[in-house]
Amino acid sequence: MHAPSCSTKMLLTLPCRCYTIRLKGLKILGTNYTQTYVKEHSIVDPEKKKMELCSTNITLTNLISVDERLLYRPHPENPELTVLTQEAVIRVTGVSLSGYLEGLMAMRMSANASKPGLM
């Protein structure tokens, strides 16, 4: 991904957010963390009417790594609708159930993505 140049009319944001974790599997990993910090950046391109949001966790990285990319753009046939494309890479390390936990996280992210939105 390229950062927009100063001559473009795009907005770039770089917030750091704190989220409460609601994943029961964390106790299996030997941690009692209930919050994680996530580094995000987003680019809004009003000319192309699209927004890209990328995020990665910056806590618990020795156990869980999640890199996510969301792309919002107008529907090609109906510009009144928004198309969301979601990509995520989930890695769980250091435990024998890593494949199982990666699958749980992927199912939760997929279920959240399929919920009706406000767009």
Short mmCIF file of N, CA and C in Angstrom, two decimals:
data_model
loop_
_atom_site.label_atom_id
_atom_site.label_comp_id
_atom_site.label_asym_id
_atom_site.label_seq_id
_atom_site.Cartn_x
_atom_site.Cartn_y
_atom_site.Cartn_z
N MET A 1 0.84 -1.16 0.00
CA MET A 1 0.00 0.00 0.00
C MET A 1 0.89 1.22 0.00
N HIS A 2 0.51 2.23 -0.78
CA HIS A 2 1.28 3.45 -0.86
C HIS A 2 0.57 4.56 -0.11
N ALA A 3 1.33 5.35 0.61
CA ALA A 3 0.75 6.51 1.29
C ALA A 3 0.41 7.56 0.25
N PRO A 4 -0.70 8.27 0.42
CA PRO A 4 -1.06 9.29 -0.55
C PRO A 4 -0.06 10.43 -0.54
N SER A 5 0.16 11.02 -1.70
CA SER A 5 1.07 12.16 -1.78
C SER A 5 0.32 13.42 -1.35
N CYS A 6 1.05 14.48 -1.11
CA CYS A 6 0.43 15.73 -0.66
C CYS A 6 -0.45 16.36 -1.73
N SER A 7 -0.25 15.99 -3.00
CA SER A 7 -1.05 16.58 -4.07
C SER A 7 -2.40 15.89 -4.27
N THR A 8 -2.63 14.77 -3.61
CA THR A 8 -3.89 14.06 -3.76
C THR A 8 -4.89 14.58 -2.73
N LYS A 9 -6.15 14.28 -2.96
CA LYS A 9 -7.20 14.70 -2.04
C LYS A 9 -7.70 13.48 -1.26
N MET A 10 -6.78 12.79 -0.60
CA MET A 10 -7.11 11.63 0.20
C MET A 10 -6.81 11.93 1.66
N LEU A 11 -7.51 11.24 2.54
CA LEU A 11 -7.31 11.39 3.97
C LEU A 11 -6.65 10.13 4.50
N LEU A 12 -5.56 10.29 5.24
CA LEU A 12 -4.84 9.19 5.86
C LEU A 12 -4.93 9.36 7.36
N THR A 13 -5.38 8.32 8.07
CA THR A 13 -5.42 8.36 9.54
C THR A 13 -4.59 7.23 10.10
N LEU A 14 -4.01 7.44 11.28
CA LEU A 14 -3.15 6.44 11.91
C LEU A 14 -3.47 6.33 13.41
N PRO A 15 -4.68 5.92 13.78
CA PRO A 15 -5.00 5.82 15.21
C PRO A 15 -4.49 4.52 15.83
N CYS A 16 -4.39 4.52 17.13
CA CYS A 16 -4.11 3.31 17.90
C CYS A 16 -5.30 3.13 18.84
N ARG A 17 -5.94 1.99 18.80
CA ARG A 17 -7.17 1.78 19.56
C ARG A 17 -6.99 0.64 20.57
N CYS A 18 -7.83 0.65 21.59
CA CYS A 18 -7.84 -0.40 22.58
C CYS A 18 -9.19 -1.11 22.51
N TYR A 19 -9.19 -2.45 22.42
CA TYR A 19 -10.41 -3.23 22.32
C TYR A 19 -10.47 -4.23 23.46
N THR A 20 -11.67 -4.54 23.90
CA THR A 20 -11.86 -5.60 24.88
C THR A 20 -11.97 -6.92 24.13
N ILE A 21 -11.24 -7.92 24.58
CA ILE A 21 -11.22 -9.23 23.94
C ILE A 21 -12.37 -10.06 24.50
N ARG A 22 -13.10 -10.69 23.62
CA ARG A 22 -14.18 -11.57 24.03
C ARG A 22 -13.94 -12.97 23.45
N LEU A 23 -12.72 -13.44 23.55
CA LEU A 23 -12.35 -14.74 23.02
C LEU A 23 -12.05 -15.67 24.18
N LYS A 24 -12.89 -16.68 24.37
CA LYS A 24 -12.74 -17.60 25.49
C LYS A 24 -11.44 -18.38 25.43
N GLY A 25 -10.85 -18.52 24.26
CA GLY A 25 -9.65 -19.32 24.10
C GLY A 25 -8.40 -18.73 24.72
N LEU A 26 -8.46 -17.48 25.16
CA LEU A 26 -7.26 -16.88 25.73
C LEU A 26 -6.78 -17.57 26.99
N LYS A 27 -7.69 -18.11 27.78
CA LYS A 27 -7.28 -18.82 29.00
C LYS A 27 -6.48 -20.07 28.63
N ILE A 28 -6.81 -20.69 27.51
CA ILE A 28 -6.06 -21.85 27.03
C ILE A 28 -4.62 -21.44 26.75
N LEU A 29 -4.44 -20.20 26.28
CA LEU A 29 -3.11 -19.71 25.95
C LEU A 29 -2.31 -19.28 27.18
N GLY A 30 -2.93 -19.35 28.36
CA GLY A 30 -2.23 -19.01 29.59
C GLY A 30 -2.17 -17.53 29.88
N THR A 31 -3.12 -16.76 29.39
CA THR A 31 -3.14 -15.33 29.65
C THR A 31 -4.52 -14.90 30.10
N ASN A 32 -4.58 -13.86 30.88
CA ASN A 32 -5.86 -13.32 31.33
C ASN A 32 -6.11 -11.94 30.76
N TYR A 33 -5.40 -11.58 29.69
CA TYR A 33 -5.63 -10.28 29.07
C TYR A 33 -7.09 -10.12 28.68
N THR A 34 -7.64 -8.96 28.95
CA THR A 34 -9.01 -8.67 28.51
C THR A 34 -9.03 -7.51 27.53
N GLN A 35 -7.88 -6.90 27.31
CA GLN A 35 -7.81 -5.81 26.33
C GLN A 35 -6.59 -6.01 25.44
N THR A 36 -6.72 -5.54 24.23
CA THR A 36 -5.59 -5.57 23.31
C THR A 36 -5.54 -4.24 22.58
N TYR A 37 -4.35 -3.84 22.20
CA TYR A 37 -4.18 -2.61 21.44
C TYR A 37 -3.97 -2.96 19.97
N VAL A 38 -4.59 -2.16 19.13
CA VAL A 38 -4.56 -2.41 17.69
C VAL A 38 -4.08 -1.15 16.99
N LYS A 39 -3.12 -1.33 16.09
CA LYS A 39 -2.64 -0.23 15.26
C LYS A 39 -3.45 -0.26 13.97
N GLU A 40 -4.01 0.88 13.61
CA GLU A 40 -4.83 0.96 12.39
C GLU A 40 -4.32 2.08 11.51
N HIS A 41 -4.58 1.94 10.24
CA HIS A 41 -4.44 3.08 9.34
C HIS A 41 -5.53 2.97 8.29
N SER A 42 -6.02 4.11 7.91
CA SER A 42 -7.08 4.12 6.90
C SER A 42 -6.79 5.18 5.86
N ILE A 43 -7.25 4.92 4.67
CA ILE A 43 -7.13 5.88 3.57
C ILE A 43 -8.51 6.05 2.97
N VAL A 44 -8.96 7.29 2.92
CA VAL A 44 -10.24 7.62 2.30
C VAL A 44 -9.95 8.36 1.01
N ASP A 45 -10.46 7.83 -0.08
CA ASP A 45 -10.29 8.44 -1.40
C ASP A 45 -11.66 8.90 -1.90
N PRO A 46 -12.01 10.19 -1.72
CA PRO A 46 -13.33 10.65 -2.11
C PRO A 46 -13.57 10.63 -3.61
N GLU A 47 -12.51 10.76 -4.40
CA GLU A 47 -12.69 10.74 -5.85
C GLU A 47 -13.11 9.37 -6.35
N LYS A 48 -12.50 8.32 -5.81
CA LYS A 48 -12.86 6.95 -6.18
C LYS A 48 -13.96 6.39 -5.29
N LYS A 49 -14.35 7.16 -4.28
CA LYS A 49 -15.40 6.76 -3.33
C LYS A 49 -15.07 5.42 -2.68
N LYS A 50 -13.85 5.32 -2.18
CA LYS A 50 -13.47 4.09 -1.50
C LYS A 50 -12.70 4.42 -0.23
N MET A 51 -12.74 3.47 0.70
CA MET A 51 -12.01 3.60 1.95
C MET A 51 -11.34 2.26 2.25
N GLU A 52 -10.08 2.33 2.63
CA GLU A 52 -9.33 1.14 3.00
C GLU A 52 -8.92 1.29 4.47
N LEU A 53 -9.16 0.24 5.25
CA LEU A 53 -8.79 0.22 6.66
C LEU A 53 -7.94 -1.02 6.90
N CYS A 54 -6.72 -0.82 7.41
CA CYS A 54 -5.83 -1.94 7.73
C CYS A 54 -5.53 -1.89 9.21
N SER A 55 -5.51 -3.05 9.86
CA SER A 55 -5.24 -3.09 11.29
C SER A 55 -4.40 -4.32 11.62
N THR A 56 -3.63 -4.18 12.70
CA THR A 56 -2.84 -5.28 13.22
C THR A 56 -2.73 -5.12 14.73
N ASN A 57 -2.77 -6.22 15.45
CA ASN A 57 -2.66 -6.11 16.91
C ASN A 57 -1.22 -5.83 17.30
N ILE A 58 -1.05 -5.07 18.40
CA ILE A 58 0.29 -4.77 18.89
C ILE A 58 0.50 -5.30 20.32
N THR A 59 -0.51 -5.98 20.86
CA THR A 59 -0.33 -6.72 22.12
C THR A 59 -0.64 -8.18 21.83
N LEU A 60 -0.13 -9.04 22.68
CA LEU A 60 -0.30 -10.50 22.55
C LEU A 60 0.32 -11.05 21.28
N THR A 61 1.24 -10.32 20.66
CA THR A 61 1.80 -10.77 19.39
C THR A 61 2.64 -12.04 19.52
N ASN A 62 3.09 -12.35 20.74
CA ASN A 62 3.82 -13.60 20.93
C ASN A 62 2.87 -14.80 20.90
N LEU A 63 1.54 -14.57 21.00
CA LEU A 63 0.55 -15.64 20.98
C LEU A 63 -0.35 -15.59 19.76
N ILE A 64 -0.85 -14.40 19.46
CA ILE A 64 -1.84 -14.23 18.39
C ILE A 64 -1.43 -13.04 17.53
N SER A 65 -1.48 -13.21 16.24
CA SER A 65 -1.21 -12.12 15.31
C SER A 65 -2.37 -12.06 14.32
N VAL A 66 -2.99 -10.90 14.22
CA VAL A 66 -4.10 -10.71 13.29
C VAL A 66 -3.80 -9.48 12.44
N ASP A 67 -3.73 -9.67 11.15
CA ASP A 67 -3.59 -8.58 10.18
C ASP A 67 -4.86 -8.57 9.35
N GLU A 68 -5.56 -7.44 9.38
CA GLU A 68 -6.86 -7.36 8.71
C GLU A 68 -6.89 -6.18 7.75
N ARG A 69 -7.57 -6.37 6.63
CA ARG A 69 -7.74 -5.31 5.64
C ARG A 69 -9.21 -5.28 5.24
N LEU A 70 -9.81 -4.10 5.34
CA LEU A 70 -11.19 -3.88 4.91
C LEU A 70 -11.17 -2.87 3.78
N LEU A 71 -11.93 -3.13 2.74
CA LEU A 71 -12.03 -2.21 1.62
C LEU A 71 -13.51 -1.95 1.34
N TYR A 72 -13.92 -0.70 1.46
CA TYR A 72 -15.29 -0.28 1.18
C TYR A 72 -15.28 0.48 -0.13
N ARG A 73 -16.20 0.12 -1.02
CA ARG A 73 -16.31 0.82 -2.31
C ARG A 73 -17.74 0.70 -2.81
N PRO A 74 -18.14 1.56 -3.74
CA PRO A 74 -19.51 1.48 -4.26
C PRO A 74 -19.74 0.19 -5.04
N HIS A 75 -20.95 -0.31 -4.95
CA HIS A 75 -21.34 -1.49 -5.73
C HIS A 75 -21.25 -1.11 -7.21
N PRO A 76 -20.67 -1.98 -8.06
CA PRO A 76 -20.48 -1.61 -9.48
C PRO A 76 -21.80 -1.41 -10.25
N GLU A 77 -22.87 -2.08 -9.82
CA GLU A 77 -24.14 -1.96 -10.54
C GLU A 77 -25.13 -1.03 -9.85
N ASN A 78 -24.95 -0.80 -8.55
CA ASN A 78 -25.85 0.08 -7.82
C ASN A 78 -25.01 0.95 -6.87
N PRO A 79 -24.66 2.17 -7.29
CA PRO A 79 -23.79 3.02 -6.48
C PRO A 79 -24.41 3.46 -5.15
N GLU A 80 -25.69 3.15 -4.93
CA GLU A 80 -26.33 3.45 -3.65
C GLU A 80 -25.95 2.41 -2.59
N LEU A 81 -25.37 1.29 -3.02
CA LEU A 81 -24.95 0.23 -2.11
C LEU A 81 -23.44 0.24 -1.94
N THR A 82 -22.96 -0.32 -0.83
CA THR A 82 -21.54 -0.39 -0.54
C THR A 82 -21.10 -1.85 -0.52
N VAL A 83 -19.97 -2.13 -1.16
CA VAL A 83 -19.38 -3.47 -1.16
C VAL A 83 -18.23 -3.46 -0.15
N LEU A 84 -18.23 -4.43 0.75
CA LEU A 84 -17.15 -4.59 1.72
C LEU A 84 -16.36 -5.85 1.35
N THR A 85 -15.06 -5.69 1.20
CA THR A 85 -14.16 -6.82 1.00
C THR A 85 -13.29 -6.90 2.25
N GLN A 86 -13.29 -8.07 2.89
CA GLN A 86 -12.53 -8.27 4.13
C GLN A 86 -11.51 -9.37 3.92
N GLU A 87 -10.26 -9.08 4.30
CA GLU A 87 -9.19 -10.07 4.26
C GLU A 87 -8.53 -10.09 5.63
N ALA A 88 -8.18 -11.25 6.12
CA ALA A 88 -7.50 -11.34 7.40
C ALA A 88 -6.53 -12.52 7.39
N VAL A 89 -5.39 -12.30 7.99
CA VAL A 89 -4.41 -13.36 8.22
C VAL A 89 -4.31 -13.52 9.73
N ILE A 90 -4.62 -14.73 10.23
CA ILE A 90 -4.63 -15.01 11.66
C ILE A 90 -3.58 -16.08 11.94
N ARG A 91 -2.70 -15.79 12.90
CA ARG A 91 -1.67 -16.75 13.28
C ARG A 91 -1.69 -16.91 14.80
N VAL A 92 -1.80 -18.13 15.25
CA VAL A 92 -1.70 -18.46 16.67
C VAL A 92 -0.46 -19.31 16.83
N THR A 93 0.42 -18.95 17.77
CA THR A 93 1.68 -19.67 17.93
C THR A 93 1.86 -20.11 19.38
N GLY A 94 2.68 -21.11 19.56
CA GLY A 94 3.08 -21.52 20.89
C GLY A 94 2.12 -22.46 21.61
N VAL A 95 1.05 -22.91 20.95
CA VAL A 95 0.13 -23.85 21.60
C VAL A 95 -0.21 -24.96 20.61
N SER A 96 -0.57 -26.11 21.14
CA SER A 96 -0.88 -27.25 20.27
C SER A 96 -2.23 -27.08 19.57
N LEU A 97 -3.10 -26.21 20.06
CA LEU A 97 -4.42 -26.00 19.46
C LEU A 97 -4.44 -24.79 18.53
N SER A 98 -3.31 -24.42 17.97
CA SER A 98 -3.25 -23.19 17.18
C SER A 98 -4.20 -23.23 15.98
N GLY A 99 -4.28 -24.34 15.27
CA GLY A 99 -5.20 -24.42 14.13
C GLY A 99 -6.65 -24.27 14.55
N TYR A 100 -6.99 -24.86 15.68
CA TYR A 100 -8.36 -24.76 16.22
C TYR A 100 -8.68 -23.31 16.58
N LEU A 101 -7.76 -22.63 17.28
CA LEU A 101 -8.00 -21.24 17.69
C LEU A 101 -8.04 -20.30 16.48
N GLU A 102 -7.18 -20.54 15.48
CA GLU A 102 -7.23 -19.73 14.26
C GLU A 102 -8.58 -19.88 13.58
N GLY A 103 -9.12 -21.11 13.55
CA GLY A 103 -10.43 -21.36 12.96
C GLY A 103 -11.54 -20.65 13.72
N LEU A 104 -11.48 -20.68 15.06
CA LEU A 104 -12.48 -19.97 15.88
C LEU A 104 -12.48 -18.47 15.58
N MET A 105 -11.28 -17.90 15.52
CA MET A 105 -11.19 -16.46 15.25
C MET A 105 -11.69 -16.14 13.85
N ALA A 106 -11.36 -16.96 12.88
CA ALA A 106 -11.82 -16.73 11.51
C ALA A 106 -13.34 -16.82 11.42
N MET A 107 -13.94 -17.79 12.12
CA MET A 107 -15.41 -17.90 12.11
C MET A 107 -16.05 -16.67 12.74
N ARG A 108 -15.50 -16.19 13.85
CA ARG A 108 -16.05 -15.01 14.51
C ARG A 108 -15.95 -13.78 13.60
N MET A 109 -14.80 -13.59 12.96
CA MET A 109 -14.63 -12.45 12.06
C MET A 109 -15.60 -12.55 10.89
N SER A 110 -15.78 -13.73 10.36
CA SER A 110 -16.71 -13.93 9.25
C SER A 110 -18.14 -13.64 9.68
N ALA A 111 -18.52 -14.10 10.87
CA ALA A 111 -19.88 -13.84 11.37
C ALA A 111 -20.09 -12.34 11.59
N ASN A 112 -19.10 -11.65 12.12
CA ASN A 112 -19.23 -10.21 12.32
C ASN A 112 -19.33 -9.46 10.99
N ALA A 113 -18.61 -9.93 9.99
CA ALA A 113 -18.65 -9.27 8.69
C ALA A 113 -19.99 -9.45 8.00
N SER A 114 -20.69 -10.55 8.28
CA SER A 114 -21.97 -10.81 7.61
C SER A 114 -23.15 -10.14 8.31
N LYS A 115 -22.92 -9.49 9.43
CA LYS A 115 -24.00 -8.78 10.11
C LYS A 115 -24.41 -7.57 9.27
N PRO A 116 -25.71 -7.25 9.25
CA PRO A 116 -26.13 -6.07 8.48
C PRO A 116 -25.45 -4.82 9.02
N GLY A 117 -24.98 -3.99 8.12
CA GLY A 117 -24.29 -2.77 8.51
C GLY A 117 -25.17 -1.55 8.39
N LEU A 118 -24.58 -0.42 8.66
CA LEU A 118 -25.30 0.85 8.60
C LEU A 118 -25.00 1.59 7.33
N MET A 119 -24.25 1.00 6.41
CA MET A 119 -23.89 1.72 5.18
C MET A 119 -24.91 1.50 4.12
#
